[in-house]
Every structure is written in C-alpha cells, then in structure tokens.
Coordinates of C-alpha atoms in Angstrom, one line a residue:
M1 CA 3.0 -7.9 -18.3
G2 CA 1.1 -10.4 -20.5
S3 CA -1.9 -12.5 -19.6
F4 CA -1.9 -15.0 -16.7
L5 CA -0.3 -18.4 -17.4
E6 CA -2.0 -19.6 -14.3
R7 CA -4.4 -17.8 -11.9
I8 CA -3.1 -17.4 -8.4
A9 CA -5.1 -17.1 -5.2
I10 CA -4.6 -15.6 -1.8
L11 CA -4.8 -18.5 0.7
G12 CA -4.3 -16.7 4.0
V13 CA -3.2 -13.4 5.7
G14 CA -1.8 -12.5 9.1
W15 CA -0.9 -9.2 10.7
Y16 CA 0.5 -7.7 13.9
G17 CA 0.9 -4.2 15.2
F18 CA -0.4 -1.1 13.4
R19 CA 0.6 1.0 16.4
P20 CA 3.0 4.0 16.7
T21 CA 5.3 1.8 18.8
T22 CA 5.6 -1.9 19.6
P23 CA 8.2 -2.1 22.3
E24 CA 7.2 -5.6 23.4
V25 CA 8.6 -7.2 20.2
S26 CA 11.6 -7.0 17.9
F27 CA 11.0 -6.8 14.2
R28 CA 11.7 -10.5 13.8
E29 CA 9.2 -11.4 16.6
M30 CA 6.6 -9.1 15.0
V31 CA 7.0 -10.9 11.7
F32 CA 6.8 -14.3 13.4
E33 CA 3.5 -13.3 15.0
A34 CA 2.0 -12.3 11.6
A35 CA 3.4 -15.5 9.9
V36 CA 1.8 -17.8 12.5
R37 CA -1.6 -16.2 11.9
A38 CA -1.2 -16.3 8.1
Y39 CA -0.4 -20.0 8.1
Q40 CA -3.3 -20.8 10.3
D41 CA -5.6 -18.6 8.1
A42 CA -4.3 -20.5 5.0
G43 CA -5.7 -23.7 6.3
D44 CA -3.3 -24.4 9.2
I45 CA -0.5 -25.3 6.7
N46 CA 3.1 -26.1 7.9
P47 CA 5.6 -23.6 6.3
R48 CA 8.4 -26.2 6.6
S49 CA 6.7 -28.7 4.3
D50 CA 3.8 -26.9 2.6
V51 CA 5.4 -23.6 1.4
D52 CA 7.8 -23.8 -1.5
S53 CA 9.5 -20.3 -1.5
F54 CA 9.6 -17.2 0.8
I55 CA 9.8 -13.5 -0.2
S56 CA 10.7 -10.7 2.2
C57 CA 10.1 -7.1 1.3
Q58 CA 12.6 -4.9 3.1
E59 CA 15.3 -2.3 2.7
D60 CA 18.7 -2.1 4.5
F61 CA 18.2 1.6 5.3
W62 CA 14.9 0.9 7.1
E63 CA 16.4 -2.0 9.1
G64 CA 19.6 -0.2 10.1
I65 CA 21.7 -3.3 9.1
S66 CA 23.4 -4.3 5.9
I67 CA 22.4 -7.4 4.0
S68 CA 19.2 -7.4 5.9
D69 CA 17.9 -10.4 3.9
E70 CA 20.1 -12.6 6.0
F71 CA 17.7 -11.8 8.9
A72 CA 14.6 -12.7 6.9
P73 CA 14.2 -16.5 6.8
D74 CA 13.9 -17.8 10.4
Q75 CA 10.7 -16.0 11.5
I76 CA 8.7 -17.0 8.4
G77 CA 9.8 -20.7 8.4
G78 CA 12.2 -20.2 5.5
A79 CA 15.5 -21.3 7.1
M80 CA 17.5 -23.4 4.6
R81 CA 14.7 -22.9 2.1
P82 CA 14.4 -20.8 -1.1
T83 CA 14.2 -17.2 0.2
M84 CA 14.5 -13.9 -1.7
T85 CA 14.3 -10.2 -0.9
V86 CA 12.5 -7.5 -2.7
T87 CA 13.6 -3.9 -1.9
G88 CA 10.3 -2.4 -2.7
D89 CA 6.6 -2.2 -1.7
S90 CA 4.9 -5.4 -0.6
L91 CA 2.7 -5.5 -3.7
Q92 CA 5.9 -5.7 -5.8
G93 CA 6.8 -8.7 -3.6
L94 CA 3.4 -10.2 -4.6
V95 CA 4.3 -9.8 -8.3
H96 CA 7.4 -11.8 -7.6
A97 CA 5.3 -14.5 -6.0
F98 CA 3.2 -14.6 -9.1
M99 CA 6.3 -15.2 -11.2
H100 CA 7.5 -17.9 -8.8
I101 CA 4.3 -19.8 -9.3
N102 CA 4.0 -19.2 -13.1
S103 CA 7.6 -20.1 -13.8
G104 CA 7.2 -23.5 -12.0
V105 CA 9.5 -22.6 -9.1
A106 CA 6.8 -22.9 -6.5
D107 CA 3.1 -23.8 -5.9
V108 CA 2.8 -22.0 -2.6
V109 CA 4.7 -18.8 -1.7
A110 CA 4.7 -16.8 1.5
V111 CA 5.4 -13.0 1.2
E112 CA 6.2 -10.8 4.3
A113 CA 6.6 -7.1 4.7
H114 CA 7.0 -5.1 7.9
S115 CA 7.8 -1.8 9.5
K116 CA 9.6 -1.2 12.8
V117 CA 9.8 2.5 12.1
S118 CA 9.7 3.3 15.8
D119 CA 13.3 2.0 16.1
I120 CA 14.6 4.6 13.5
L121 CA 16.0 7.6 15.3
T122 CA 16.8 9.7 12.2
L123 CA 13.9 8.9 9.8
S124 CA 14.1 12.2 8.0
D125 CA 17.8 11.8 7.3
I126 CA 17.2 8.3 6.0
I127 CA 14.6 9.5 3.5
K128 CA 16.8 12.4 2.4
F129 CA 19.5 9.7 1.5
A130 CA 17.1 8.6 -1.3
M131 CA 17.3 12.0 -2.9
D132 CA 19.8 13.3 -5.5
P133 CA 22.8 14.5 -3.5
I134 CA 23.7 17.4 -5.9
Y135 CA 20.5 19.0 -7.1
V136 CA 18.0 18.1 -4.4
R137 CA 19.6 17.2 -1.1
S138 CA 22.0 20.2 -1.3
I139 CA 19.2 22.8 -1.3
E140 CA 18.5 21.8 2.3
P141 CA 14.7 21.7 2.1
K142 CA 12.7 22.5 5.3
N143 CA 11.5 18.8 5.4
F144 CA 11.2 15.9 3.0
H145 CA 7.5 16.6 2.5
F146 CA 8.5 19.5 0.2
I147 CA 8.3 17.2 -2.9
A148 CA 4.7 16.3 -1.9
G149 CA 4.0 20.1 -1.5
L150 CA 5.2 20.9 -5.1
D151 CA 3.3 17.9 -6.5
A152 CA 0.1 18.8 -4.6
V153 CA 0.1 22.5 -5.8
K154 CA 0.5 21.4 -9.5
F155 CA -2.2 18.8 -9.2
M156 CA -4.6 21.2 -7.4
E157 CA -4.1 23.9 -10.0
R158 CA -4.5 21.5 -12.9
K159 CA -7.7 19.9 -11.5
G160 CA -9.3 22.9 -9.7
I161 CA -9.0 21.3 -6.3
T162 CA -9.1 23.3 -3.1
R163 CA -7.8 23.1 0.4
E164 CA -11.3 22.3 1.5
D165 CA -11.3 19.2 -0.8
L166 CA -8.2 17.9 0.9
A167 CA -9.8 18.5 4.3
L168 CA -12.8 16.5 3.2
V169 CA -10.6 13.6 2.3
V170 CA -9.0 13.6 5.8
E171 CA -12.5 13.9 7.4
K172 CA -13.8 11.0 5.3
N173 CA -10.9 8.6 5.9
K174 CA -10.3 9.3 9.6
R175 CA -14.0 8.7 10.3
A176 CA -14.1 5.6 8.2
G177 CA -11.2 4.2 10.2
L178 CA -13.3 4.1 13.3
S179 CA -14.6 0.7 12.0
S180 CA -11.2 -0.8 11.6
P181 CA -9.2 -2.6 14.3
R182 CA -6.0 -1.4 12.7
A183 CA -6.7 2.4 12.7
S184 CA -4.6 3.9 15.5
Y185 CA -5.2 7.4 14.0
A186 CA -9.0 7.1 13.3
S187 CA -11.0 10.1 14.7
N188 CA -14.4 11.7 14.5
I189 CA -12.7 14.8 13.0
S190 CA -14.2 17.6 10.9
A191 CA -12.9 19.3 7.8
K192 CA -12.7 22.5 9.8
D193 CA -10.4 20.9 12.3
V194 CA -8.0 20.1 9.4
L195 CA -8.3 23.7 7.9
D196 CA -7.5 25.2 11.3
K197 CA -4.1 23.4 11.5
D198 CA -0.8 25.1 10.6
F199 CA 1.0 24.0 7.4
I200 CA 3.9 21.5 7.7
I201 CA 4.6 22.4 4.1
Y202 CA 2.1 24.3 1.9
P203 CA -0.7 23.1 1.2
L204 CA -0.4 20.2 3.7
S205 CA -1.0 20.4 7.4
E206 CA -0.1 17.7 10.0
L207 CA -3.6 16.1 9.5
D208 CA -3.1 15.9 5.7
I209 CA 0.0 13.6 6.3
A210 CA -0.4 10.1 7.5
P211 CA 2.1 9.2 10.3
F212 CA 4.3 6.1 10.2
V213 CA 3.4 3.0 12.2
D214 CA 4.9 -0.3 13.2
G215 CA 3.3 -3.4 11.7
A216 CA 4.0 -6.7 10.0
I217 CA 1.9 -8.5 7.4
V218 CA 2.3 -12.0 5.8
V219 CA 0.3 -13.1 2.8
V220 CA 0.3 -16.8 1.5
V221 CA -0.5 -17.3 -2.2
A222 CA -0.8 -20.4 -4.3
S223 CA -1.9 -21.6 -7.7
E224 CA -5.6 -21.8 -8.0
D225 CA -5.5 -25.6 -8.3
V226 CA -3.6 -25.9 -5.0
A227 CA -5.9 -23.3 -3.4
K228 CA -9.0 -25.4 -4.3
K229 CA -7.4 -28.5 -2.7
I230 CA -6.6 -26.7 0.5
K231 CA -9.5 -24.3 1.0
K232 CA -12.2 -25.4 -1.5
D233 CA -13.7 -22.0 -2.5
D234 CA -12.6 -20.0 0.6
Y235 CA -9.9 -18.0 -1.2
I236 CA -9.5 -14.7 -3.2
I237 CA -8.3 -14.6 -6.8
I238 CA -5.7 -12.1 -8.0
K239 CA -7.0 -11.3 -11.5
G240 CA -4.6 -8.7 -12.6
L241 CA -1.4 -6.9 -11.4
G242 CA 1.2 -4.4 -12.6
F243 CA 3.8 -2.0 -11.3
A244 CA 5.7 0.9 -12.8
T245 CA 8.2 3.7 -12.2
D246 CA 7.6 6.7 -14.5
S247 CA 10.7 8.7 -13.4
S248 CA 13.8 8.0 -11.3
N249 CA 14.1 11.5 -9.9
I250 CA 12.2 14.7 -9.3
E251 CA 14.0 16.6 -12.0
T252 CA 12.5 14.5 -14.8
A253 CA 9.2 13.7 -13.1
D254 CA 5.9 15.0 -14.4
L255 CA 4.7 16.6 -11.1
G256 CA 1.0 17.0 -10.6
K257 CA 0.2 13.6 -12.2
A258 CA 0.3 10.0 -11.0
T259 CA 1.7 8.7 -14.3
Y260 CA 3.2 5.7 -12.5
M261 CA -0.3 4.7 -11.3
R262 CA -1.8 5.1 -14.8
V263 CA 0.9 2.8 -16.4
A264 CA 0.6 0.2 -13.6
S265 CA -3.2 0.1 -13.7
D266 CA -3.2 -0.2 -17.5
M267 CA -1.1 -3.4 -17.1
A268 CA -3.4 -4.8 -14.4
Y269 CA -6.6 -3.9 -16.3
K270 CA -5.3 -5.5 -19.5
M271 CA -4.4 -8.7 -17.6
A272 CA -7.8 -8.8 -16.0
G273 CA -9.7 -7.9 -19.1
I274 CA -11.2 -4.7 -17.6
T275 CA -12.2 -1.9 -20.0
S276 CA -14.4 0.2 -17.6
P277 CA -12.7 0.4 -14.1
R278 CA -15.3 2.8 -12.6
S279 CA -18.2 0.4 -13.2
Y280 CA -16.2 -2.8 -12.6
F281 CA -15.0 -2.4 -9.1
D282 CA -17.2 -2.4 -5.9
S283 CA -14.6 -0.5 -3.9
V284 CA -11.1 1.0 -4.1
F285 CA -8.2 0.9 -1.6
V286 CA -5.7 3.4 -2.7
D287 CA -2.6 5.1 -1.2
D288 CA -3.6 8.3 0.7
R289 CA -0.5 9.0 2.8
Y290 CA -1.0 12.6 1.7
S291 CA -4.6 13.7 1.4
Y292 CA -4.2 15.0 -2.2
K293 CA -2.7 11.7 -3.3
E294 CA -6.1 9.9 -2.8
L295 CA -7.6 12.2 -5.4
Q296 CA -4.6 12.2 -7.7
H297 CA -4.3 8.4 -7.6
L298 CA -8.1 8.0 -8.4
E299 CA -7.5 10.1 -11.6
G300 CA -4.4 8.0 -12.5
L301 CA -6.4 4.8 -12.0
K302 CA -9.2 6.0 -14.3
I303 CA -11.7 5.8 -11.5
S304 CA -12.6 9.5 -11.7
E305 CA -11.8 12.4 -14.1
E306 CA -13.4 14.9 -11.7
P307 CA -12.3 13.6 -8.2
S308 CA -13.2 16.8 -6.4
K309 CA -16.8 16.7 -7.8
D310 CA -17.1 13.0 -6.9
L311 CA -15.8 13.6 -3.4
R312 CA -18.2 16.5 -2.7
E313 CA -21.1 14.5 -4.0
G314 CA -20.3 11.7 -1.5
N315 CA -19.5 9.1 -4.2
F316 CA -16.3 8.0 -2.4
S317 CA -17.9 7.7 1.0
P318 CA -18.4 4.2 2.6
Q319 CA -22.1 4.4 1.5
G320 CA -21.3 6.0 -1.9
E321 CA -21.4 4.8 -5.5
I322 CA -17.8 3.5 -5.3
P323 CA -16.3 3.6 -1.7
V324 CA -12.7 4.7 -1.5
N325 CA -10.7 3.6 1.5
P326 CA -13.8 2.5 3.4
L327 CA -11.7 1.3 6.3
G328 CA -9.7 4.5 6.6
G329 CA -6.6 4.1 4.4
H330 CA -3.2 5.3 5.6
L331 CA -4.6 8.5 7.0
A332 CA -6.4 6.5 9.7
K333 CA -4.0 3.5 10.0
G334 CA -0.6 5.1 9.4
V335 CA 2.1 4.1 6.9
P336 CA 3.9 0.8 7.6
L337 CA 6.9 1.4 5.2
E338 CA 7.2 -1.4 2.7
A339 CA 4.1 -3.1 4.1
S340 CA 2.0 -0.2 2.9
G341 CA 0.6 -2.1 -0.1
F342 CA -0.3 -5.1 2.0
S343 CA -2.0 -2.8 4.5
L344 CA -4.4 -1.7 1.7
L345 CA -4.7 -5.3 0.5
L346 CA -5.6 -6.4 4.0
D347 CA -8.5 -3.9 4.0
A348 CA -9.7 -5.2 0.7
I349 CA -9.6 -8.8 1.8
D350 CA -11.5 -7.9 5.0
Y351 CA -14.2 -6.1 3.0
I352 CA -14.6 -9.1 0.6
R353 CA -14.7 -11.6 3.5
Q354 CA -17.3 -9.5 5.3
G355 CA -19.5 -9.9 2.2
K356 CA -19.6 -6.1 1.6
I357 CA -18.0 -6.4 -1.9
E358 CA -16.9 -8.9 -4.4
R359 CA -14.3 -7.0 -6.5
A360 CA -11.7 -4.6 -5.3
L361 CA -8.9 -2.4 -6.7
V362 CA -5.8 -2.0 -4.6
A363 CA -3.2 0.6 -5.5
S364 CA 0.0 1.4 -3.6
W365 CA 2.7 4.2 -4.0
R366 CA 6.2 3.7 -2.5
G367 CA 6.3 7.2 -1.2
I368 CA 8.7 10.2 -1.2
P369 CA 10.9 10.5 -3.3
T370 CA 9.8 7.7 -5.6
F371 CA 7.5 7.7 -8.6
T372 CA 6.7 4.0 -8.3
G373 CA 3.2 2.5 -8.0
S374 CA 1.8 -1.0 -7.9
V375 CA -1.8 -2.2 -8.7
I376 CA -3.6 -5.4 -8.2
V377 CA -7.2 -6.6 -9.0
V378 CA -8.7 -9.0 -6.4
E379 CA -12.1 -10.7 -6.3
K380 CA -14.1 -13.6 -5.1
P381 CA -13.5 -16.8 -7.2

C-alpha cells in the first residue's frame, strides 16, 4: 500500500460481551448493543444520517447461515444504505474503511465484527473445513491445534526458546488481564501452574491456548477533517496499516516464522514513516492466542530479535521498556473470532485514552489454518 491520500481517525468504539457465553442476546442484538455505544462514543452521531457506509466482518461458517451479509445491516443502522461484508479479521475491515474514505465513497464509516462462538456446536469440525481435504484433513489429526504445535516447535528450535519461556508469557498476560474489564480468563497464575498442565498438543498445554469468547465490537472512523469538526482533538489517528498472506496452505508455508506479520508490518511502517519500530512505539498489542505466537509475532514485527531474552528481563511487562499486551491479550480475554483484531485495537485505544501511552502498534493474526496478518499504527493526533 502506498502513502495516505487522507489521514483517517477513530471517532468512537463500542463493545459488548467478552464472556464464554451470552445467552441473553442473539448475535444481532449483541452487535446492536455495541453499535449504540460506538455511535454515542463518536459524538452521539445518528447512523442513519451521519454514517455514509457500513462494513461487517463475518464468515458464513461461523454464523451457520449462508449469505450471512444479508443479516448485517439492521443492527448497525445500515438498512437500505451502502453495506459490504469482509470475510476476514476486523483489522482487514478497517483497511476497507480506509479505502472507502480515500476513494471518496464515504466520509464516515462504521465497521463491526463479532463472535457468537457459544452457538457453534461443532467448532472443531468447522475449523477443519478450512484445511486442505486431501493432504491435511485426511490425516485425521488429534485436534486442529496440531498446526500450531508444528509451528511452535520449529520456532522454539530456531530461536532457542523453552517451555519455561512460553509459561512466562501465560503468567504475564493472565496477570495483566486482571486490570481489564474484558478479561474473563485473567488469573493470578504462575509459570509453574502452566508447566504442571498436560499437553493438548506438544508443546502447548490448555493454559497456552486462549479459549474462544462471545463478543461484538463496532468502530467508527472518519477523515481527519470530519473528525475535527465532530470531536475537535478527541480522536485517535490511524497512521499506517497493512495486511498480508504469505501462504495459502500449510504445505507451502514457512513454519516457525511469522512472515505474514513481517510483510504486513513493513507496509504499515512504510506508510507511517517508521524506521525503528522498537524505539517508536510506547506499547504493543499483538495476537497471543497461542503463547509462543506472542514471541514469534514480536520477531516478525521487528520489535525484538531476541524475544526470549527480552521476556526474561521483564522488558515486555506492563512496567517494562516496551509493554506487550499490558491488558492481557487474548490469553486473558479470549478469542472473539473475526473481532480478534478489534479486541487488540480496543485495548490500545483504552491505553491511549487513559494517558498511559501516545503511540501503539496493533497486530492481529487470523488463526489456524491461515498465514494472514494485519497491522495498524495508532497514535494521538
């Protein structure tokens, strides 16, 4: 992606859920609750008159219905209005919002993503559907985490990372989540507790793997000129973004490396004019749905060439040189399917609004079995 034609700003955010189950609402009601809060946060705007286009990030398989985009408009105020669906992570949806604004299609865009994973009775089978039916699915793996197990072993051997390092990531993030209102899985846990658990798939135990959760997030973005008129200087700038897929299947993937994150972050850094990511950012919010992925992604993002050393020296702790997932990440909050990128972005926005940081890096992975990552750079105007 080239340079920005026009800077875009985050006007408002709203969320609902982040619990293992949400039996009190349907997925549409859950998104409605998040949308109402986002529009109020964006300056109490009216979506029927103030929002020009609407984007929904969802996938038919997750919803259990075909042409699921037909069910997207009503709850976000987009009925009979320009609405599109992105079958990908919510940060990819944000990239589409950027294109809507810079192509002149819209000045204000609402992007929603959600997870009603508690409604899915056969989640493991749904995920296996995404795998190659001849060479991968036919080997009947013990569980879908086996790809993460292979990737983790290759990464750990290449970088000299131990099981104790992975346990320290779990300890750090679950404890950090105790300060987040969205962290259903936060815990004052120790690395020893993690090491004492049996393996789900080697080298990962139950505590190394973030569980799935229900949740909905809506983000309202606008051109910076419009943002100034609505909220003066009370908004957050998106300075750079990028996304990439480095392989479409496991057979051709470069296991042990997060190449997708390296390519996506190079795009975002170029757009933002960043040459030294480690010194530029105040904090990093990165996909950690598997404990080893936090360290692997930090290498891919050029934040650390020796992530194990930085971890053990406390550089990634909430009080460290460059805090990583200081509100707990997915290990403490859970994984809300396509809303995963927005979940990390929500933490970054909270941290900036609380005055703890001014510049943040947000990096999301779409999960097994993809090799797709998205990166955005956000900061105070």
